[in-house]
Tab-separated table of C-alpha atoms in Angstrom:
chain	number	residue	atom	x	y	z
A	169	MET	CA	-21.874	-8.826	-65.470
A	170	GLY	CA	-24.449	-10.029	-67.971
A	171	SER	CA	-23.832	-7.069	-70.298
A	172	ARG	CA	-20.148	-7.833	-70.480
A	173	MET	CA	-20.822	-11.435	-71.482
A	174	GLU	CA	-23.266	-10.371	-74.178
A	175	CYS	CA	-20.825	-7.871	-75.633
A	176	SER	CA	-18.123	-10.531	-75.936
A	177	SER	CA	-20.318	-13.495	-76.884
A	178	ASP	CA	-18.803	-13.615	-80.387
A	179	GLU	CA	-15.371	-14.255	-78.948
A	180	SER	CA	-16.028	-17.999	-78.977
A	181	SER	CA	-15.911	-18.019	-82.810
A	182	GLU	CA	-12.251	-17.320	-83.571
A	183	LEU	CA	-11.031	-16.121	-86.976
A	184	SER	CA	-7.552	-16.418	-88.373
A	185	ASP	CA	-5.648	-13.239	-89.158
A	186	THR	CA	-5.990	-13.976	-92.884
A	187	ASP	CA	-9.792	-13.963	-92.593
A	188	ILE	CA	-10.158	-10.887	-90.380
A	189	ASP	CA	-10.049	-8.373	-93.273
A	190	ASP	CA	-12.743	-10.281	-95.170
A	191	TYR	CA	-14.949	-10.395	-92.104
A	192	ALA	CA	-14.378	-6.689	-91.455
A	193	ASP	CA	-15.425	-5.951	-95.060
A	194	LYS	CA	-18.608	-7.997	-94.592
A	195	ALA	CA	-19.393	-6.221	-91.316
A	196	TYR	CA	-18.779	-2.844	-92.990
A	197	THR	CA	-21.167	-3.800	-95.824
A	198	ASP	CA	-23.864	-4.700	-93.275
A	199	LEU	CA	-23.363	-1.347	-91.546
A	200	LYS	CA	-23.409	0.680	-94.757
A	201	SER	CA	-26.508	-1.110	-96.079
A	202	GLY	CA	-28.404	-0.486	-92.861
A	203	LYS	CA	-28.642	-4.138	-91.909
A	204	LEU	CA	-26.779	-3.138	-88.780
A	205	VAL	CA	-27.611	0.329	-87.425
A	206	ALA	CA	-25.131	2.437	-85.457
A	207	ARG	CA	-26.771	5.879	-85.719
A	208	PHE	CA	-30.236	6.773	-84.483
A	209	GLY	CA	-30.100	10.557	-84.182
A	210	ALA	CA	-28.200	13.670	-85.229
A	211	ASP	CA	-25.516	12.963	-82.663
A	212	ARG	CA	-26.705	9.744	-81.051
A	213	PHE	CA	-25.003	6.443	-81.750
A	214	ARG	CA	-24.874	2.917	-80.372
A	215	CYS	CA	-22.587	-0.080	-80.829
A	216	PRO	CA	-24.515	-2.744	-82.807
A	217	PHE	CA	-21.940	-5.345	-81.761
A	218	CYS	CA	-22.429	-4.808	-78.015
A	219	PRO	CA	-26.247	-5.006	-77.641
A	220	GLY	CA	-26.051	-6.044	-74.004
A	221	LYS	CA	-23.683	-3.262	-72.999
A	222	LYS	CA	-25.138	-0.970	-70.337
A	223	LYS	CA	-24.110	2.191	-72.219
A	224	GLN	CA	-26.181	2.421	-75.407
A	225	ASP	CA	-26.206	6.175	-76.048
A	226	TYR	CA	-22.884	7.453	-77.424
A	227	ARG	CA	-21.681	10.706	-78.908
A	228	TYR	CA	-19.811	10.355	-82.212
A	229	ASN	CA	-16.348	10.687	-80.703
A	230	GLU	CA	-17.216	8.342	-77.804
A	231	LEU	CA	-18.333	5.533	-80.117
A	232	LEU	CA	-15.357	6.124	-82.432
A	233	GLN	CA	-12.972	5.800	-79.486
A	234	HIS	CA	-14.808	2.649	-78.348
A	235	ALA	CA	-14.562	1.110	-81.840
A	236	ILE	CA	-10.880	1.991	-82.243
A	237	GLY	CA	-10.051	0.740	-78.743
A	238	VAL	CA	-11.738	-2.662	-79.156
A	239	GLY	CA	-10.435	-2.980	-82.719
A	240	ALA	CA	-6.868	-2.523	-81.477
A	241	SER	CA	-7.212	-4.689	-78.363
A	242	ASN	CA	-6.179	-8.305	-77.828
A	243	ARG	CA	-9.788	-9.494	-78.054
A	244	ALA	CA	-10.950	-12.290	-80.377
A	245	ALA	CA	-10.407	-11.704	-84.090
A	246	LYS	CA	-14.150	-11.554	-84.873
A	247	VAL	CA	-14.766	-8.926	-82.198
A	248	LYS	CA	-11.826	-6.865	-83.445
A	249	ALA	CA	-13.018	-7.174	-87.076
A	250	ASN	CA	-16.527	-5.979	-86.161
A	251	HIS	CA	-15.218	-2.926	-84.315
A	252	GLN	CA	-12.649	-2.093	-87.003
A	253	ALA	CA	-15.521	-2.092	-89.499
A	254	LEU	CA	-17.532	0.157	-87.177
A	255	ALA	CA	-14.616	2.622	-86.912
A	256	SER	CA	-14.321	2.740	-90.731
A	257	HIS	CA	-18.090	3.194	-91.047
A	258	LEU	CA	-18.074	6.138	-88.624
A	259	LYS	CA	-15.121	7.861	-90.307
A	260	THR	CA	-16.392	7.289	-93.860
A	261	ASP	CA	-20.178	7.473	-93.645
A	262	HIS	CA	-20.862	9.595	-90.559
A	263	ALA	CA	-18.008	12.109	-90.561
A	264	ASP	CA	-20.630	14.883	-90.567
A	265	ALA	CA	-21.299	14.121	-86.898
A	266	ALA	CA	-17.795	15.274	-86.060
A	267	GLY	CA	-19.022	18.783	-86.863
A	268	SER	CA	-20.949	18.841	-83.592
A	269	LEU	CA	-17.712	18.439	-81.638
A	270	PRO	CA	-15.544	21.333	-80.435
A	271	PRO	CA	-13.532	22.601	-83.477
A	272	ARG	CA	-10.134	21.345	-82.325
A	273	GLN	CA	-11.455	17.931	-81.323
A	274	ALA	CA	-13.402	17.569	-84.563
A	275	GLU	CA	-10.393	18.428	-86.722
A	276	ALA	CA	-8.206	15.993	-84.773
A	277	LEU	CA	-10.448	13.126	-85.958
A	278	ILE	CA	-9.768	13.983	-89.596
A	279	ASN	CA	-6.633	12.740	-91.350
A	280	PRO	CA	-3.759	15.215	-90.962
A	281	PRO	CA	-2.905	17.519	-93.873
A	282	LYS	CA	-0.183	16.095	-96.093
A	283	PRO	CA	2.576	18.050	-97.879
A	284	VAL	CA	3.295	17.652	-101.565
A	285	GLN	CA	6.058	15.153	-100.772
A	286	ASP	CA	5.550	12.730	-97.859
A	287	GLN	CA	9.322	12.432	-97.367
A	288	GLU	CA	9.832	16.177	-96.975
A	289	LEU	CA	11.577	16.900	-93.667
A	290	PHE	CA	10.076	19.490	-91.341
A	291	VAL	CA	11.314	20.887	-88.062
A	292	TRP	CA	9.201	19.427	-85.260
A	293	PRO	CA	7.701	20.825	-83.083
A	294	TRP	CA	6.411	22.944	-85.961
A	295	MET	CA	8.234	26.275	-86.221
A	296	GLY	CA	7.955	29.285	-88.469
A	297	ILE	CA	10.868	31.569	-89.392
A	298	LEU	CA	10.365	35.344	-89.548
A	299	ALA	CA	12.868	37.654	-91.260
A	300	ASN	CA	13.142	41.448	-90.912
A	301	VAL	CA	11.365	41.586	-87.550
A	302	PRO	CA	11.922	45.099	-86.111
A	303	VAL	CA	13.796	44.935	-82.835
A	304	GLU	CA	11.076	46.915	-81.036
A	305	GLN	CA	8.559	44.194	-81.975
A	306	THR	CA	10.627	41.555	-80.168
A	307	GLN	CA	9.917	43.127	-76.785
A	308	ARG	CA	7.523	41.560	-74.244
A	309	GLY	CA	7.780	38.109	-75.816
A	310	GLY	CA	7.045	39.444	-79.293
A	311	ALA	CA	3.543	40.488	-78.248
A	312	ILE	CA	3.047	42.684	-81.329
A	313	VAL	CA	4.079	39.927	-83.744
A	314	MET	CA	2.040	37.318	-81.883
A	315	GLN	CA	-1.007	39.564	-82.162
A	316	GLN	CA	-0.416	40.004	-85.900
A	317	LEU	CA	-0.166	36.219	-86.336
A	318	ALA	CA	-3.057	35.383	-83.987
A	319	GLY	CA	-5.050	33.847	-86.838
A	320	PHE	CA	-2.411	31.114	-87.159
A	321	LYS	CA	-2.443	30.377	-83.393
A	322	PRO	CA	1.297	30.498	-82.619
A	323	ILE	CA	2.094	29.599	-79.017
A	324	ARG	CA	5.560	31.099	-78.493
A	325	PHE	CA	7.918	33.738	-79.912
A	326	ASN	CA	11.732	33.738	-79.760
A	327	ALA	CA	14.032	36.385	-81.168
A	328	VAL	CA	17.219	34.856	-82.658
A	329	HIS	CA	20.534	36.265	-81.459
A	330	SER	CA	24.059	35.767	-82.751
A	331	PRO	CA	26.782	34.153	-80.603
A	332	ASP	CA	27.934	37.610	-79.464
A	333	GLY	CA	24.398	38.409	-78.249
A	334	GLY	CA	23.404	40.751	-81.060
A	335	TYR	CA	19.935	40.577	-82.572
A	336	THR	CA	19.964	38.979	-86.048
A	337	GLY	CA	16.660	40.343	-87.338
A	338	PHE	CA	15.224	36.813	-87.357
A	339	ALA	CA	12.646	35.330	-85.017
A	340	ILE	CA	11.025	31.933	-84.539
A	341	VAL	CA	7.371	31.280	-83.783
A	342	ARG	CA	6.244	27.890	-82.542
A	343	PHE	CA	2.964	26.093	-83.128
A	344	ASN	CA	1.168	23.286	-81.309
A	345	LYS	CA	2.773	19.870	-81.784
A	346	ASP	CA	-0.373	18.171	-83.104
A	347	TRP	CA	-1.876	18.039	-86.615
A	348	ILE	CA	-3.934	21.140	-85.956
A	349	GLY	CA	-0.688	22.951	-85.185
A	350	PHE	CA	0.721	21.634	-88.487
A	351	LYS	CA	-2.333	22.935	-90.330
A	352	ASP	CA	-1.853	26.340	-88.670
A	353	ALA	CA	1.848	26.304	-89.602
A	354	LEU	CA	1.047	25.456	-93.243
A	355	GLY	CA	-1.533	28.243	-93.314
A	356	PHE	CA	1.122	30.632	-91.977
A	357	HIS	CA	3.605	29.447	-94.640
A	358	ASN	CA	1.128	29.631	-97.527
A	359	TYR	CA	-0.155	33.057	-96.491
A	360	TYR	CA	3.269	34.674	-96.755
A	361	LYS	CA	4.123	32.700	-99.886
A	362	SER	CA	0.910	33.828	-101.621
A	363	HIS	CA	1.823	37.446	-100.834
A	364	HIS	CA	5.322	36.978	-102.280
A	365	LEU	CA	6.827	37.222	-98.820
A	366	GLY	CA	8.009	33.629	-98.527
A	367	LYS	CA	11.479	32.131	-98.357
A	368	THR	CA	12.210	32.246	-102.107
A	369	ASP	CA	11.158	35.896	-102.185
A	370	TRP	CA	13.458	36.650	-99.257
A	371	GLU	CA	16.370	34.878	-100.930
A	372	ALA	CA	15.692	36.683	-104.215
A	373	ASN	CA	15.929	40.268	-102.983
A	374	LYS	CA	16.442	40.280	-99.179
A	375	SER	CA	14.451	43.485	-98.976
A	376	ASP	CA	14.309	45.047	-95.538
A	377	LYS	CA	10.997	46.822	-96.201
A	378	TYR	CA	8.772	43.880	-95.361
A	379	MET	CA	8.652	40.975	-92.954
A	380	PHE	CA	9.136	37.606	-94.692
A	381	ALA	CA	8.112	34.262	-93.223
A	382	TRP	CA	8.125	30.531	-93.975
A	383	LEU	CA	7.795	27.119	-92.362
A	384	ALA	CA	11.091	25.741	-91.020
A	385	LYS	CA	12.346	22.713	-92.966
A	386	GLU	CA	15.503	20.631	-93.446
A	387	GLU	CA	17.529	23.336	-95.209
A	388	ASP	CA	16.859	25.833	-92.409
A	389	TYR	CA	17.603	23.232	-89.713
A	390	LYS	CA	20.996	22.350	-91.202
A	391	ALA	CA	22.027	25.935	-91.985
A	392	ASP	CA	25.271	27.042	-90.350
A	393	ASP	CA	23.853	30.234	-88.888
A	394	PRO	CA	22.077	31.364	-85.682
A	395	VAL	CA	18.675	30.326	-87.048
A	396	GLY	CA	19.921	26.815	-87.863
A	397	LYS	CA	21.566	26.580	-84.441
A	398	PHE	CA	18.320	27.586	-82.698
A	399	LEU	CA	16.263	25.096	-84.718
A	400	SER	CA	18.665	22.195	-84.104
A	401	GLU	CA	18.773	22.944	-80.366
A	402	ASN	CA	14.991	23.138	-80.008
A	403	GLY	CA	13.616	20.651	-82.519
A	404	ASP	CA	14.144	17.568	-84.681
A	405	LEU	CA	13.734	16.764	-88.358
A	406	LYS	CA	10.788	14.501	-89.101
A	407	THR	CA	8.649	13.578	-92.084
A	408	VAL	CA	4.888	13.640	-91.796
A	409	ALA	CA	4.862	9.878	-92.372
A	410	GLU	CA	7.265	9.369	-89.449
A	411	LEU	CA	5.128	11.534	-87.197
A	412	GLN	CA	1.994	9.674	-88.246
A	413	GLN	CA	3.636	6.362	-87.385
A	414	GLU	CA	4.995	7.712	-84.105
A	415	MET	CA	1.670	9.222	-83.066
A	416	SER	CA	-0.140	6.076	-84.204
A	417	ARG	CA	2.166	3.965	-82.046
A	418	LYS	CA	1.577	6.241	-79.076
A	419	THR	CA	-2.171	6.154	-79.694
A	420	ASP	CA	-2.164	2.358	-80.018
A	421	THR	CA	-0.108	2.063	-76.835
A	422	LEU	CA	-2.461	4.435	-75.039
A	423	ILE	CA	-5.552	2.601	-76.293
A	424	THR	CA	-4.075	-0.765	-75.299
A	425	SER	CA	-3.194	0.615	-71.887
A	426	LEU	CA	-6.642	2.169	-71.437
A	427	THR	CA	-8.341	-1.023	-72.629
A	428	SER	CA	-6.310	-3.016	-70.125
A	429	GLN	CA	-7.161	-0.532	-67.373
A	430	ILE	CA	-10.857	-0.617	-68.292
A	431	SER	CA	-10.819	-4.420	-68.269
A	432	ALA	CA	-9.077	-4.473	-64.881
A	433	LYS	CA	-11.475	-1.874	-63.487
A	434	SER	CA	-14.479	-3.778	-64.845
A	435	LYS	CA	-13.242	-6.915	-63.111
A	436	TYR	CA	-12.631	-4.927	-59.946
A	437	LEU	CA	-16.126	-3.402	-60.144
A	438	MET	CA	-17.712	-6.836	-60.541
A	439	GLU	CA	-15.763	-8.101	-57.537
A	440	LEU	CA	-16.778	-4.984	-55.648
A	441	GLU	CA	-20.420	-5.506	-56.619
A	442	CYS	CA	-20.222	-9.098	-55.354
A	443	LYS	CA	-18.728	-7.890	-52.081
A	444	CYS	CA	-21.418	-5.204	-51.817
A	445	ASN	CA	-24.132	-7.828	-52.277
A	446	GLN	CA	-22.550	-9.940	-49.549
A	447	MET	CA	-22.313	-6.890	-47.312
A	448	ASP	CA	-25.960	-6.006	-48.033
A	449	LEU	CA	-27.026	-9.517	-47.003
A	450	ALA	CA	-24.869	-9.374	-43.885
A	451	LEU	CA	-26.243	-5.916	-43.103
A	452	GLN	CA	-29.819	-7.123	-43.512
A	453	ARG	CA	-29.161	-9.978	-41.100
A	454	ALA	CA	-27.418	-7.637	-38.702
A	455	MET	CA	-30.393	-5.261	-38.825
A	456	GLU	CA	-32.762	-8.125	-38.037
A	457	ASP	CA	-30.540	-9.156	-35.129
A	458	ASN	CA	-30.351	-5.535	-34.076
A	459	ASP	CA	-34.145	-5.226	-34.036
A	460	SER	CA	-34.319	-8.253	-31.755
A	461	LEU	CA	-31.619	-6.789	-29.548
A	462	ASP	CA	-33.488	-3.468	-29.481
A	463	GLN	CA	-36.624	-5.191	-28.248
A	464	ARG	CA	-34.737	-7.017	-25.504
A	465	TYR	CA	-32.871	-3.856	-24.650
A	466	ASN	CA	-36.069	-1.805	-24.390
A	467	GLU	CA	-37.653	-4.448	-22.155
A	468	GLU	CA	-34.586	-4.534	-19.929
A	469	MET	CA	-34.574	-0.731	-19.804
A	470	ARG	CA	-38.225	-0.672	-18.725
A	471	LYS	CA	-37.461	-3.158	-15.968
A	472	MET	CA	-34.396	-1.221	-14.879
A	473	GLN	CA	-36.314	2.063	-14.881
A	474	SER	CA	-39.105	0.522	-12.805
A	475	THR	CA	-36.589	-0.950	-10.357
A	476	ALA	CA	-34.739	2.354	-10.232
A	477	ARG	CA	-37.944	4.259	-9.445
A	478	GLU	CA	-38.819	1.837	-6.669
A	479	HIS	CA	-35.296	2.014	-5.310
A	480	SER	CA	-35.349	5.821	-5.472
A	481	LEU	CA	-38.631	5.979	-3.578
A	482	LYS	CA	-37.252	3.609	-0.957
A	483	ILE	CA	-34.088	5.665	-0.570
A	484	PHE	CA	-36.161	8.854	-0.377
A	485	HIS	CA	-38.333	7.360	2.374
A	486	GLU	CA	-35.325	6.058	4.307
A	487	THR	CA	-33.576	9.401	3.932
A	488	ASP	CA	-36.636	11.210	5.260
A	489	GLN	CA	-36.758	8.868	8.271
A	490	LEU	CA	-33.053	9.368	8.934
A	491	ARG	CA	-33.490	13.127	8.695
A	492	LYS	CA	-36.285	13.024	11.270
A	493	GLN	CA	-34.196	10.837	13.585
A	494	LEU	CA	-31.268	13.173	13.156
A	495	ASP	CA	-33.440	16.183	14.001
A	496	GLU	CA	-34.707	14.437	17.121
A	497	LYS	CA	-31.180	13.536	18.235
A	498	GLU	CA	-30.011	17.062	17.513
A	499	ASN	CA	-32.837	18.483	19.663
A	500	ASP	CA	-32.052	15.972	22.418
A	501	ILE	CA	-28.379	16.965	22.359
A	502	LYS	CA	-29.339	20.619	22.577
A	503	ARG	CA	-31.657	19.904	25.494
A	504	ARG	CA	-29.023	17.902	27.367
A	505	SER	CA	-26.414	20.520	26.623
A	506	LYS	CA	-28.688	23.132	28.129
A	507	GLN	CA	-29.276	20.989	31.199
A	508	LEU	CA	-25.538	20.399	31.551
A	509	SER	CA	-24.908	24.116	31.302
A	510	GLU	CA	-27.471	24.755	34.021
A	511	ILE	CA	-25.893	22.076	36.258
A	512	VAL	CA	-22.419	23.545	35.724
A	513	ALA	CA	-23.740	26.996	36.563
A	514	GLN	CA	-25.480	25.670	39.690
A	515	THR	CA	-22.330	23.829	40.725
A	516	ASP	CA	-20.263	26.980	40.339
A	517	MET	CA	-22.709	28.886	42.499
A	518	GLU	CA	-22.616	26.206	45.172
A	519	ARG	CA	-18.808	26.128	45.118
A	520	ARG	CA	-18.519	29.898	45.495
A	521	LYS	CA	-21.059	29.870	48.276
A	522	LEU	CA	-19.141	27.153	50.079
A	523	GLU	CA	-15.872	29.034	49.700
A	524	ASN	CA	-17.451	32.175	51.095
A	525	GLU	CA	-18.709	30.328	54.110
A	526	ARG	CA	-15.282	28.832	54.742
A	527	LYS	CA	-13.718	32.266	54.627
A	528	LYS	CA	-16.182	33.518	57.214
A	529	GLU	CA	-15.236	30.768	59.644
């Protein structure tokens, strides 16, 4: 909680929008002169404007994202100016650190390549047109062609067919939608152009001995042929400037959204920490109460066990006495039964004897 307050302590000194650029320039000068230090290792950075922030060890791209995010947020003007200056300082004076990033990520931090004319319309997503592609090379998703063009990193191959289903001899390769994909597409275009196998060379002689290729642009998109139809159905016409603005808007929206989410999560984490502290205190008290209960419980258990032992011994003794009494009664019953049997037998003998005597009379 304290680190968050320290990081935003400057927010109390508001700046007007007209002064923010001047303040950003001053902050940039302090960074460039070394008065404020952001880098303290080959790939170790810190935010000089957030000294109380818990995280003090950043990679280049992490600190750049932090600076861009705060600079584009709805924070106080002075805080935004400081972080905008930091972002400029990183891009201008420490761009070498981007070299330690993965190649694609490092290139994405650099400004996108620009064509000769910013208003030139390209087909987007970036697509390359291939002419004179042998029909056998269109099989299996154009695997042979894709292997030949692997250095330009195409991501998909489509053979172009006429309305009646016949193969036209043309094919389209697609590149990634980002600026790296555009760089790959330009490399593809320039490679064939430098070998006199570009669009103008194709239009000049339409030789069927070689495969020609070029980057799809406005003229190709609007052409009234199968290639133009494919391009218009699968892409749009955009200038690089339009794409920069569109991607910048998306990035700003994403950064704003992420900043808002981070702020909400930070608030939630502080509330959670407060609740955890309360729970820790309650748990400590409960444990103390539990210890007291354990002591009373153990004492009660000892008493119960002692009583149970005494009761068990008493029951055992009484049971033994009852068993002895039962044995005695059982023996007495057996003895009486035997006597009764003897009396019955004697009575029978006397009765038979009496009957015999009566018969004799």
